[in-house]
Coordinates of C-alpha atoms in Angstrom, one line a residue:
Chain T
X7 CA 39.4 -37.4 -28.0
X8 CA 36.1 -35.5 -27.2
X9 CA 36.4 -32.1 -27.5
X10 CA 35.2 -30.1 -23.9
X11 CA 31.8 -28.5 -25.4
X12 CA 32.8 -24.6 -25.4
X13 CA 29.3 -23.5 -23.7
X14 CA 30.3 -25.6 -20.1
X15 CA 29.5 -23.0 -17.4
X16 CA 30.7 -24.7 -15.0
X17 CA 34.0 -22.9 -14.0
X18 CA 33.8 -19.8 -16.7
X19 CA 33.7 -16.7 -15.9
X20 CA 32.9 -13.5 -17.2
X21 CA 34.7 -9.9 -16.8
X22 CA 32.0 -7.0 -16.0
X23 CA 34.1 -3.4 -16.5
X24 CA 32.1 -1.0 -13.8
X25 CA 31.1 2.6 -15.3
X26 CA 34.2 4.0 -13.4
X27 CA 36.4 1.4 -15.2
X28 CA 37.7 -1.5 -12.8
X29 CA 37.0 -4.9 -14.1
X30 CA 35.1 -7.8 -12.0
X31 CA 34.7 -11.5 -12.5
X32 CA 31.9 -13.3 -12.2
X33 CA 31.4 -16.9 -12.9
X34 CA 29.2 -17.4 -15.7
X35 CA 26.4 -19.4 -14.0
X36 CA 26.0 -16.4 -11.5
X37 CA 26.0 -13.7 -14.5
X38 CA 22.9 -15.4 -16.2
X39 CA 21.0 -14.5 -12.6
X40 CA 21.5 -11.1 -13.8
X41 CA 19.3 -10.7 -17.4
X42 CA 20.8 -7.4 -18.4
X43 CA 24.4 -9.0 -18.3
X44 CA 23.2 -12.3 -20.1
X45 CA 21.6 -10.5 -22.6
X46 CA 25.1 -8.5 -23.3
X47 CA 27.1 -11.7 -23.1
X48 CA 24.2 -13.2 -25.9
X49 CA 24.8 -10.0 -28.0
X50 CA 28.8 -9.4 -27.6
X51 CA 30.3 -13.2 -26.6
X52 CA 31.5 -14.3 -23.4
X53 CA 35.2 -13.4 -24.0
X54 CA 35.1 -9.8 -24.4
X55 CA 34.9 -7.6 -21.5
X56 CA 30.8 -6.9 -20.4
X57 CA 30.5 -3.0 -19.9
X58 CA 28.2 -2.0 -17.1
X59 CA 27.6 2.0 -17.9
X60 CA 25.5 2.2 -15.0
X61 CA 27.3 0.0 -12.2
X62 CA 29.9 1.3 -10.4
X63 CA 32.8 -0.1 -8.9
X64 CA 31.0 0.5 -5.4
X65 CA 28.1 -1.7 -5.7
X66 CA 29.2 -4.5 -8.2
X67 CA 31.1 -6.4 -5.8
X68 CA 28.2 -6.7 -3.4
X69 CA 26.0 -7.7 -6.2
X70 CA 28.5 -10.6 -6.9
X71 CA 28.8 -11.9 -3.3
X72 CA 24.9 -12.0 -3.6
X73 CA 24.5 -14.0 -6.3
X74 CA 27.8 -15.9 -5.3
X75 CA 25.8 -17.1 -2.9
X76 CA 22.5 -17.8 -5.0
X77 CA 24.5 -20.4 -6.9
X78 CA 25.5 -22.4 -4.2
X79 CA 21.9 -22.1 -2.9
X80 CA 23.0 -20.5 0.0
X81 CA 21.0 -17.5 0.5
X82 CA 18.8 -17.8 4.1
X83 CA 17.6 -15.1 5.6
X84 CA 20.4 -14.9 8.2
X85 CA 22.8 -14.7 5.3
X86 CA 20.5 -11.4 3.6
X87 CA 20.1 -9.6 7.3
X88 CA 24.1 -9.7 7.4
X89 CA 23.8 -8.4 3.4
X90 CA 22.6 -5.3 4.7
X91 CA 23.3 -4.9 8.1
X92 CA 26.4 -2.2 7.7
X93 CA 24.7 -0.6 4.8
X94 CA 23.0 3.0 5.2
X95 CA 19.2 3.6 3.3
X96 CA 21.3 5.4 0.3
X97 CA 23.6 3.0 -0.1
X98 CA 20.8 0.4 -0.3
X99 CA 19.2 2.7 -3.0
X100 CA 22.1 2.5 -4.9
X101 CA 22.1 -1.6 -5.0
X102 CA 18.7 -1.4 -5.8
X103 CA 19.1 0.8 -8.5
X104 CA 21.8 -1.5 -10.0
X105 CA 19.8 -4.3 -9.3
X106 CA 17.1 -3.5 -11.3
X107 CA 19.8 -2.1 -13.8
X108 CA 21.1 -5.7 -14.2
X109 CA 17.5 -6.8 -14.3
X110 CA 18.7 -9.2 -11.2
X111 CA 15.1 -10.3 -9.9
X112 CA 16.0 -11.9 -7.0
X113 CA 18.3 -9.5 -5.4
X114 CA 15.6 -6.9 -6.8
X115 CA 12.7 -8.2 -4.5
X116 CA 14.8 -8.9 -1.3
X117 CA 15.8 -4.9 -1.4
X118 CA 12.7 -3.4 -2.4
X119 CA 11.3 -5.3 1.1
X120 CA 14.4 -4.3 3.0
X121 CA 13.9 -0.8 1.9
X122 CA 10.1 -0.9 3.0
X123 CA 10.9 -1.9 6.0
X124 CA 13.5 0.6 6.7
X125 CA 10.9 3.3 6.0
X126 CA 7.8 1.8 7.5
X127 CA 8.0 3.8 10.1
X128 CA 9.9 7.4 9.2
X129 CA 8.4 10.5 8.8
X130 CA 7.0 11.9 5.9
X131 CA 9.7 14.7 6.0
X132 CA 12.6 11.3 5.7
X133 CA 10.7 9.6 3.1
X134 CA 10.4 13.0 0.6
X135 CA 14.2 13.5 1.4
X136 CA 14.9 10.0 0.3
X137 CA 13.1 10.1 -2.7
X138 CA 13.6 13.0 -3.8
X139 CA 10.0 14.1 -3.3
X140 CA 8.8 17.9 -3.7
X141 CA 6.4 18.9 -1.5
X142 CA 3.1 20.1 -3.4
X143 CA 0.6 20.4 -0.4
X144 CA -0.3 23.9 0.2
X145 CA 0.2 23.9 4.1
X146 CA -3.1 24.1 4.7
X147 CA -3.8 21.0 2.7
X148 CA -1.2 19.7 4.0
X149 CA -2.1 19.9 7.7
X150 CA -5.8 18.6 7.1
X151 CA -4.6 15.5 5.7
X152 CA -2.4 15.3 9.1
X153 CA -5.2 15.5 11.0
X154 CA -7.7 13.4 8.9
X155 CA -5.6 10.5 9.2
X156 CA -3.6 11.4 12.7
X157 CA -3.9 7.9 13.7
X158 CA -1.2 6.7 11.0
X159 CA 1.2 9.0 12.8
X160 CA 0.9 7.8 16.2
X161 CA 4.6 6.5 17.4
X162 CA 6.3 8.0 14.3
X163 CA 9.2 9.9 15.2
X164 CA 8.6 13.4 12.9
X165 CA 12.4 14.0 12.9
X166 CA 13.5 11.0 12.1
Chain W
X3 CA 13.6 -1.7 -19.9
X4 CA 13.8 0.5 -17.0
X5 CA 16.5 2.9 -16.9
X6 CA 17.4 5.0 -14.0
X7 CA 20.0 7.9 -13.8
X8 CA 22.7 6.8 -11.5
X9 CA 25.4 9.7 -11.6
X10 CA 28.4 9.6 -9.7
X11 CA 31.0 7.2 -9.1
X12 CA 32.7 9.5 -6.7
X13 CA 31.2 7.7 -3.4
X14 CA 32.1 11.0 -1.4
X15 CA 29.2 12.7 -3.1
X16 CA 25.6 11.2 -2.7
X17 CA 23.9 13.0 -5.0
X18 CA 20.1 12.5 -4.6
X19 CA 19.0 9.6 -6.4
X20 CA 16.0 9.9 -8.3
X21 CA 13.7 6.3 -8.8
X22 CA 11.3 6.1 -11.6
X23 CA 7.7 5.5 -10.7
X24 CA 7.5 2.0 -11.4
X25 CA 10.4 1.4 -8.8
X26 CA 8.9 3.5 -6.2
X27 CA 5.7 1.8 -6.7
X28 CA 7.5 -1.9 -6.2
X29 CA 8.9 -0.3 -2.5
X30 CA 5.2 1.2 -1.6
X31 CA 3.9 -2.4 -2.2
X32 CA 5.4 -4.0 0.2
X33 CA 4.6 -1.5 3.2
X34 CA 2.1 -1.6 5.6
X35 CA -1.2 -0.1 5.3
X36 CA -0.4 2.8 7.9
X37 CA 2.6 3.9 6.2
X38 CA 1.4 4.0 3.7
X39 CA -2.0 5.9 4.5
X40 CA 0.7 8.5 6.1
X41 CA 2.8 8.9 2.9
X42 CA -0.2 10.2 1.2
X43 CA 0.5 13.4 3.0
X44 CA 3.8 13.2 1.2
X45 CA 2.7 15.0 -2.4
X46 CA -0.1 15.0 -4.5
X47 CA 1.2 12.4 -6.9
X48 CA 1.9 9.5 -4.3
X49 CA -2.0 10.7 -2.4
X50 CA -3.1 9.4 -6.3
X51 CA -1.5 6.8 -6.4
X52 CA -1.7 4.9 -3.1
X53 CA -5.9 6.1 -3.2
X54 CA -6.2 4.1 -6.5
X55 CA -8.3 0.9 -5.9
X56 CA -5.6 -0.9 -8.6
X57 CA -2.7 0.4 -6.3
X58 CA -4.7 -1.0 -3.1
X59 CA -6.0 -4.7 -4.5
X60 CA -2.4 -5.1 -5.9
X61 CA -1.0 -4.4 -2.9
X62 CA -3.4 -6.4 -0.6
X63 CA -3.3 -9.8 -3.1
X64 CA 0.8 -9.1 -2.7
X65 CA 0.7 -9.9 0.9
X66 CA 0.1 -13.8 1.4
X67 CA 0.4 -13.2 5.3
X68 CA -1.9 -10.2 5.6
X69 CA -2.0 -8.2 9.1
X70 CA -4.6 -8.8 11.0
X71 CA -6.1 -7.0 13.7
X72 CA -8.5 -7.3 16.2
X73 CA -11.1 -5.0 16.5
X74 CA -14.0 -4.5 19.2
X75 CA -16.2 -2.4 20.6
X76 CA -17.3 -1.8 24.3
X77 CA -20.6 -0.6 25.8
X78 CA -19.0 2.8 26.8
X79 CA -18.9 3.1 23.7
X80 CA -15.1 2.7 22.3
X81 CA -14.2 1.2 19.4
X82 CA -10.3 -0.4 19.5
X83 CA -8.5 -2.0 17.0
X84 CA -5.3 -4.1 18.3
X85 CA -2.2 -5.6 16.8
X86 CA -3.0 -9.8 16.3
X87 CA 0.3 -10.8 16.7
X88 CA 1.4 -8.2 19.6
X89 CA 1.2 -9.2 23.1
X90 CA -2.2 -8.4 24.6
X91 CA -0.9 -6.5 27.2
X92 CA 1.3 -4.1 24.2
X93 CA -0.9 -0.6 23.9
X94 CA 1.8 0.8 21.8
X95 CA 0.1 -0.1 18.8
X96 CA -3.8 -0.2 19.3
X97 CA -6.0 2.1 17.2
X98 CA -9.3 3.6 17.7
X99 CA -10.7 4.2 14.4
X100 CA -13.8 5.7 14.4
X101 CA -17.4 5.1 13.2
X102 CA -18.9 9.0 13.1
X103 CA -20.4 8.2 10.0
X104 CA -23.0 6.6 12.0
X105 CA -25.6 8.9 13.7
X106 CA -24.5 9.6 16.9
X107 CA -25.8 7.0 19.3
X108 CA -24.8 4.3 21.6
X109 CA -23.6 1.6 19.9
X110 CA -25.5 -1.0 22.2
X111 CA -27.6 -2.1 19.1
X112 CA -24.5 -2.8 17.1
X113 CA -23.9 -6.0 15.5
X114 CA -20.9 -6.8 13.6
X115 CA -21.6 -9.8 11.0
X116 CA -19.0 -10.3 9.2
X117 CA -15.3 -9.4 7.7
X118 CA -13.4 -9.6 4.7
X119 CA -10.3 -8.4 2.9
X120 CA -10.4 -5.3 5.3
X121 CA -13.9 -4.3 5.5
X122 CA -16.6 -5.5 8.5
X123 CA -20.0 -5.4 8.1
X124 CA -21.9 -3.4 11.1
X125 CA -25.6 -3.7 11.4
X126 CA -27.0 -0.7 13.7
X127 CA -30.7 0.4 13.8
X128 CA -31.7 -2.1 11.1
X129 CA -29.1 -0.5 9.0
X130 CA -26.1 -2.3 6.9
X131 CA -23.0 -0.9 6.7
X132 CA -19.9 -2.1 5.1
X133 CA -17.0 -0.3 6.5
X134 CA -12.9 -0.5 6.2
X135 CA -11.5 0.4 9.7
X136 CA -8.6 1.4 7.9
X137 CA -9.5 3.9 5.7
X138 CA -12.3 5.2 6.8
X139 CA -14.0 4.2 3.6
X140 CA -17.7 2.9 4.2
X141 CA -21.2 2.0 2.0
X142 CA -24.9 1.4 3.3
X143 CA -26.7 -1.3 1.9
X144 CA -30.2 -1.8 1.4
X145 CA -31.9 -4.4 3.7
X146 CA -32.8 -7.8 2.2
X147 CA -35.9 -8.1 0.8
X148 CA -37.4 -11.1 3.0
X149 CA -34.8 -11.1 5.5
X150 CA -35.4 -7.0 6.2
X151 CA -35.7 -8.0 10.4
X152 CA -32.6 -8.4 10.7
X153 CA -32.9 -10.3 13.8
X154 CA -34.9 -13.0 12.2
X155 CA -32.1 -13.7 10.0
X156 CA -30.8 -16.7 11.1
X157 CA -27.9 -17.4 8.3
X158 CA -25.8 -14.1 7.6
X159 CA -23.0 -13.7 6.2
X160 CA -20.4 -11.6 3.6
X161 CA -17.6 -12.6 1.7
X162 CA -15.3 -12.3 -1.6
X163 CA -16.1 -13.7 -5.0
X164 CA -12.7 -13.9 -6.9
X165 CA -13.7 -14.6 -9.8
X166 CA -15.9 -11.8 -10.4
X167 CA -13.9 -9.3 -8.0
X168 CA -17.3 -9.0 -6.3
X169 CA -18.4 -8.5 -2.5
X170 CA -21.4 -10.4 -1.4
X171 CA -23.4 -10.2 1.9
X172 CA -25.8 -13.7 2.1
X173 CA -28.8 -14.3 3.8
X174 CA -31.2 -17.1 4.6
X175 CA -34.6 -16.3 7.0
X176 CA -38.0 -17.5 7.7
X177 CA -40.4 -16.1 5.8
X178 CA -42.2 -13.7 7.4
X179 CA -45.3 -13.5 5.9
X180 CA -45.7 -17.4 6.3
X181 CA -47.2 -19.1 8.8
X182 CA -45.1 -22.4 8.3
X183 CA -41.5 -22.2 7.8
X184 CA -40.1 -21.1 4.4
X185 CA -36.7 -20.3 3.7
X186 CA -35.4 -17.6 1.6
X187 CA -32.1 -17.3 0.3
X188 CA -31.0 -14.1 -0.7
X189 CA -27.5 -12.8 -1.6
X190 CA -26.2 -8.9 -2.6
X191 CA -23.8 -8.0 -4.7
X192 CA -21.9 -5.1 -4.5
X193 CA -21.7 -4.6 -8.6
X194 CA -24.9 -5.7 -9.4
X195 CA -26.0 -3.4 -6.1
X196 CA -29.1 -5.7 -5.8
X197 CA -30.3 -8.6 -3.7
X198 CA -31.2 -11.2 -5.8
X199 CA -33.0 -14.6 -4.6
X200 CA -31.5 -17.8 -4.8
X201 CA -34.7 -20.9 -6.0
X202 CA -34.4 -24.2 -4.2
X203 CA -34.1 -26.4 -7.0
X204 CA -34.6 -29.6 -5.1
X205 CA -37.7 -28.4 -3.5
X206 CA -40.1 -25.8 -2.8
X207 CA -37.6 -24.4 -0.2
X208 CA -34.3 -25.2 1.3
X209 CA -34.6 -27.1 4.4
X210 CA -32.0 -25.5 6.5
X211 CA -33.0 -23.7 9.9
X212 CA -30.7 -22.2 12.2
X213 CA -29.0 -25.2 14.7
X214 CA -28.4 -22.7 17.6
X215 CA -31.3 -20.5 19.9
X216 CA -28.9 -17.4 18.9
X217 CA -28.0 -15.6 15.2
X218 CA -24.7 -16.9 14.7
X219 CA -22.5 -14.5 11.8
X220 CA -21.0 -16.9 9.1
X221 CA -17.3 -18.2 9.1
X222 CA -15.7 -17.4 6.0
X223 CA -13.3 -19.9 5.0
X224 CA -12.2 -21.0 1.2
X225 CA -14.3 -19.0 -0.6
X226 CA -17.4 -20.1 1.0
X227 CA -19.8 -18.8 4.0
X228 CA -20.5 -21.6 7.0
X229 CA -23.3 -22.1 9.2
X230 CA -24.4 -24.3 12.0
X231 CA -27.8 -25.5 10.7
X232 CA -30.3 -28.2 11.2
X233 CA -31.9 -29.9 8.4
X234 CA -35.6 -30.8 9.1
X235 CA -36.2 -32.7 5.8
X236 CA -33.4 -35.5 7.3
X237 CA -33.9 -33.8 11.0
X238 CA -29.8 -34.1 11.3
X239 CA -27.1 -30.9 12.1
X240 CA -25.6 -30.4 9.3
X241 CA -22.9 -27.4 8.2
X242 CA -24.0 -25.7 5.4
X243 CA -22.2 -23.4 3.4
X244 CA -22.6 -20.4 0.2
X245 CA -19.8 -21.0 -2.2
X246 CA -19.6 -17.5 -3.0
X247 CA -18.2 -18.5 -6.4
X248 CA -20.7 -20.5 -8.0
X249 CA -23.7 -19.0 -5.3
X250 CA -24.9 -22.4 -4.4
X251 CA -25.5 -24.1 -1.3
X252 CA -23.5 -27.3 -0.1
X253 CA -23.3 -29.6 3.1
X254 CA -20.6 -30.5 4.9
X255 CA -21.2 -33.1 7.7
X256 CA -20.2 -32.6 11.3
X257 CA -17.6 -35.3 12.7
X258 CA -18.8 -38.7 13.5
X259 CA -18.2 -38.8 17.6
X260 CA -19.1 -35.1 17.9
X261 CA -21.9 -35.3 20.5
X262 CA -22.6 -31.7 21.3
X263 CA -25.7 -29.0 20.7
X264 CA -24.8 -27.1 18.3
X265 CA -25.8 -24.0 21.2
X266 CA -23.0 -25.1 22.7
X267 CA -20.7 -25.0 19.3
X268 CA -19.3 -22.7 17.2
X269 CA -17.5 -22.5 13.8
X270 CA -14.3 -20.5 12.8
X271 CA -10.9 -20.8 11.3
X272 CA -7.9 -22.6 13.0
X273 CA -5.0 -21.7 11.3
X274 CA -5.3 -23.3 7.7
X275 CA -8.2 -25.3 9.0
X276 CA -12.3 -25.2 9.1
X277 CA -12.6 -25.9 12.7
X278 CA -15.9 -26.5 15.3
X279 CA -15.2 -26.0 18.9
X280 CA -17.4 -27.0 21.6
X281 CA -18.3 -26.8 25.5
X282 CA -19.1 -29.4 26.9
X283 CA -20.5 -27.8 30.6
X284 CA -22.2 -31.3 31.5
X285 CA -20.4 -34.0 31.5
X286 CA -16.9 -33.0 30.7
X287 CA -16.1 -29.6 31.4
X288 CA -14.1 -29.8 28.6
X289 CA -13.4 -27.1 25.7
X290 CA -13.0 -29.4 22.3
X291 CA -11.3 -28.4 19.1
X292 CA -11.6 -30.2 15.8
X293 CA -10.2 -29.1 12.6
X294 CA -11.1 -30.6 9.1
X295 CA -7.9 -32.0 8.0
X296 CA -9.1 -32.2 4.4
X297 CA -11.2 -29.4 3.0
X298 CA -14.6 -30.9 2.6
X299 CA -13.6 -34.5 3.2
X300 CA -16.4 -35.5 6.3
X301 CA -13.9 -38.6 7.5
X302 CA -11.0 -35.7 8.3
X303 CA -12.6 -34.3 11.1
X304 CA -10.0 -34.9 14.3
X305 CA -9.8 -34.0 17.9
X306 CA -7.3 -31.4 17.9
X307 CA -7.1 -30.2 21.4
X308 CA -9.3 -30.6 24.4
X309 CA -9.0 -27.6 27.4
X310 CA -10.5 -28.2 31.0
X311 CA -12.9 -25.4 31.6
X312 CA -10.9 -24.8 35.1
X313 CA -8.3 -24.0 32.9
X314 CA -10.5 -20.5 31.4
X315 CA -10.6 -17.5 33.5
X316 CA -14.1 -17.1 32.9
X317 CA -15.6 -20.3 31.7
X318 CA -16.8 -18.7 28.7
X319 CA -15.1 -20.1 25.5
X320 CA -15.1 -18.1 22.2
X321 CA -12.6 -18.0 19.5
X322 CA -12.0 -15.8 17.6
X323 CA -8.1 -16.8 15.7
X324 CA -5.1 -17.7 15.6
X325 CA -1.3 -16.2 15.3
X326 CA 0.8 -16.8 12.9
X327 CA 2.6 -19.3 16.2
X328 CA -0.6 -21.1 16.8
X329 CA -1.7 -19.4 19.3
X330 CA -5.3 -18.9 20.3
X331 CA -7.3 -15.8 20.8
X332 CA -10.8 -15.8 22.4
X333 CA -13.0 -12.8 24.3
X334 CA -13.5 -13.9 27.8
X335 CA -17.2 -12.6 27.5
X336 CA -17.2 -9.9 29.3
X337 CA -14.4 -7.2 29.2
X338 CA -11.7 -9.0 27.8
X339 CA -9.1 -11.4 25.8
X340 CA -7.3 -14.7 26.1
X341 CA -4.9 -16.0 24.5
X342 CA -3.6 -19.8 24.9
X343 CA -1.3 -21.6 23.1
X344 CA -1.6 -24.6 20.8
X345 CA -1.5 -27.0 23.9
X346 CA -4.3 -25.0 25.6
X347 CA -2.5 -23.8 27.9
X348 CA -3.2 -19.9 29.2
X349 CA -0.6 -16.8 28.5
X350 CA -2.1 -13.9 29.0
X351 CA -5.3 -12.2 29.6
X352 CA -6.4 -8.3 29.5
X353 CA -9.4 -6.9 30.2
X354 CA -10.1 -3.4 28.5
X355 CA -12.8 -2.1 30.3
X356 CA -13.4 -1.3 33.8
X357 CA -17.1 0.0 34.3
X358 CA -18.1 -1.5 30.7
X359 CA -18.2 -4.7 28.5
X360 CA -17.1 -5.5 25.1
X361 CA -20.4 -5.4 23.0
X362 CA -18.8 -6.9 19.4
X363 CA -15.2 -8.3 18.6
X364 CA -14.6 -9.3 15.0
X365 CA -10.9 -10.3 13.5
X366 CA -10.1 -8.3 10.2
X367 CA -7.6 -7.5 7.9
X368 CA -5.7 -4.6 7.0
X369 CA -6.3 -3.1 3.6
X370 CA -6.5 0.1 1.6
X371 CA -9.5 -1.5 -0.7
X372 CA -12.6 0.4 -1.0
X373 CA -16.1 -0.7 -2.6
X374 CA -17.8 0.4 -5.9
X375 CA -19.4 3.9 -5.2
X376 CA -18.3 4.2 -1.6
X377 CA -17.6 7.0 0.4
X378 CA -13.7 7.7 0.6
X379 CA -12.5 9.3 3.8
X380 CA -8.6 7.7 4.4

């Protein structure tokens, strides 16, 4: 009787443990979108438990119904705008983050646009908030550059 | 691989989440040039950063779909710079960069001749300039050697060399110390930051003279410059371009039934086509539009869409793109734009001046590039 070859993808799946401790599956063909977990499954075997330090119980779930998706070739656009339609800037930082974490390329473009756009057109005040951005203008310098290029700040919103 | 500190799993608690460079660099590539010209104001690392000409040619070869703008400029004089794809009758978004750089004058001798990757070239008081609407950032070049009137120049024209990550401005004039007709063909390069002739290796001199009674600027398409011209050693039209690659000359013919003047044509870029367009006032009055299915296949040439001139406000036909929906954008010749659709049909048109008239109109691209050795302003 032939054996059923051990590396079949098909229906295995993987268990990802999150930095906070809860445990995930993820079918296998899904977990080789994401290089950081592949390379841990190539390193540790595909029957022990993957741990994720830097995921946390939060994100990964949404990081699987992405590339849930991917597998089936499902992804349209319609399917990414609903991805991150409920989702505030931060929490789209932190899938981002964990995106490029897991060294997930896909999901790792489509966010770094979605972010863009989501701060295409705040002020400079929101975007040094967001990233965490000091300030080292004097105010002086600060309010020249303003006016040198007060064009770029026509219809921005300077509290928002 | 890149690490990032990602503390908390308490999701009460949003600490501030610090990226690493290289991460905040992939978000800053995919904004728009006015964002990001704004966020320089936002520290002095990120004013470094998005200034550096590796940052800004990264960033513009990311974009396949590039925004383009419209810019023009009107006898009073005002200089406005408009949204492509917006509505024509949308002032939310129009700019009005300036040109103070230039002495202060009317700008009724100003010629725009050409556009690429973001920067126009403006000739004023037998000056060149190369100049970047969106930064600010501009360069004077000297005038070609044989071609220094710049209104004799029949065959101008400036484009991109990609394989050399070069600017060139091309041009091809009588001669003017001959009596009889000699070509030169001259090109300037922005690295070499000379003009340098080209030899006619078939003859003494090329044979190409300008088709039209006016200067026509070059259409840039596929890394090469076009021109109307007429051949008088085979006395035919032909199209003749400056492959800005290998700095040659080649001939493309014009289509087979295409019984126009060439006064009456024009050249320019129909979506992912070369295309000619032509008036045809006498028997017709008809606008046509042919597109060159296949690059540089003569036989591809088709019809693509014929307008009735009853059908223009103003009778006066000159394209100058398309939209990303097919949609055409002309001036209206005197204070204005059109825009049709891709059946020819009319949807809007805006005038922008009352007791003036637009004066130049050129399509360009936004970009953050700037030029070897040029003046940075943005």
């Amino acid at each position: 009787m032939a054996q059923e070859a051990s590396s079949s993808t098909s229906s295995k799946t993987i268990s990802l443990k999150t930095g906070d401790g809860e445990i995930f599956e993820i079918e296998a063909s899904a977990a080789k979108q994401m290089k950081t977990v592949q390379r841990l499954i190539d390193d540790l075997g595909d029957d022990i438990t993957i741990p994720l330090h830097n995921v946390f119980s939060k994100e990964l779930p949404k990081i699987i119904e992405y590339y849930k998706k991917d597998i089936t070739g499902e992804i349209t656009k319609d399917f990414e705008a609903e991805f991150v339609k409920d989702l505030n800037d931060d929490e789209v930082k932190v899938l981002f983050l964990a995106a490029n974490y897991l060294d997930a390329n896909k999901l790792f473009e489509f966010l770094s646009q979605n972010i863009a756009d989501r701060l295409e057109s705040k002020s400079v005040e929101y975007v040094r908030k967001y990233f965490g951005v000091e300030n080292d203008f004097t105010p002086e310098e600060e309010s020249k550059l303003r006016e040198e290029r007060a064009w770029s700040f026509r219809g921005i919103k300077e509290d928002e | 691989m890149r690490n990032n500190i990602a503390k908390g799993g308490n999701s009460m608690e949003m600490k501030i989440l610090y990226l690493p460079h290289e991460l905040i660099i992939q978000i800053l590539l995919r904004l728009p040039v006015k964002s990001l010209i704004r966020f320089k104001c936002i520290c002095k690392s990120w004013f470094s950063l998005i200034s550096d000409p590796r940052f800004a040619k990264t960033h513009f070869e990311l974009t396949t779909a590039h925004t383009d703008r419209i810019l023009f400029i009107t006898s009073t004089p005002e200089i406005r710079s408009i949204d492509l794809e917006a509505s024509l009758n949308d002032d939310s978004a129009f700019t009005s960069p300036n040109l103070n750089f230039l002495l202060p004058r009317s700008y009724s001798d100003l010629e725009i001749k050409g556009s690429c990757r973001g920067f126009i070239v403006l000739c004023c008081s037998s000056n060149i300039y190369l100049w970047n609407p969106s930064t600010g950032v501009h360069k004077q070049i000297p005038l070609p050697p044989f071609g220094s009137n710049l209104d004799a120049n029949y065959f101008f024209g400036f484009g991109y060399d990609h394989s050399k990550d070069d600017y060139l401005v091309v041009s091809m004039c009588d001669d003017p110390n001959s009596a009889t007709f000699l070509s030169h063909l001259e090109f300037f390069s922005l690295r070499a930051n000379t003009w340098k002739e080209i030899e006619c290796t078939t003859s003494t001199h090329f044979p190409y003279m300008n088709a039209c009674d006016d200067p026509r600027v070059g259409c840039l398409f596929n890394g090469a410059i076009y021109w109307m011209a007429f051949r008088h050693d085979i006395s035919r039209n032909v199209i003749v371009g400056f492959d800005l690659m290998e700095r040659k000359l080649l001939d493309l013919q014009f289509p087979d039934d295409f019984d126009h003047e060439p006064t009456n044509c024009g050249l320019w870029v129909y979506g992912e086509f070369l295309s000619l367009w032509a008036i045809d006032y006498y028997e017709n009055d008809t606008v046509e539009i042919w597109v060159m299915k296949e690059y540089k296949v003569n036989s591809s040439w088709a019809k693509t869409l014929v307008l009735s001139i009853d059908d223009i406000p103003t009778q006066y036909f000159s394209p100058l793109c398309s939209t990303k929906s097919g949609d055409i954008i002309e001036t209206d010749g005197v204070t204005g734009l059109v825009k049709y659709n891709n059946k020819g049909q009319l949807l809007e048109h805006r005038s922008y001046c009352n007791n003036a008239s637009i004066s130049e109109v050129a399509l360009y691209s936004e970009s953050l590039l700037s030029l070897p050795d040029a003046n940075e302003q943005a």
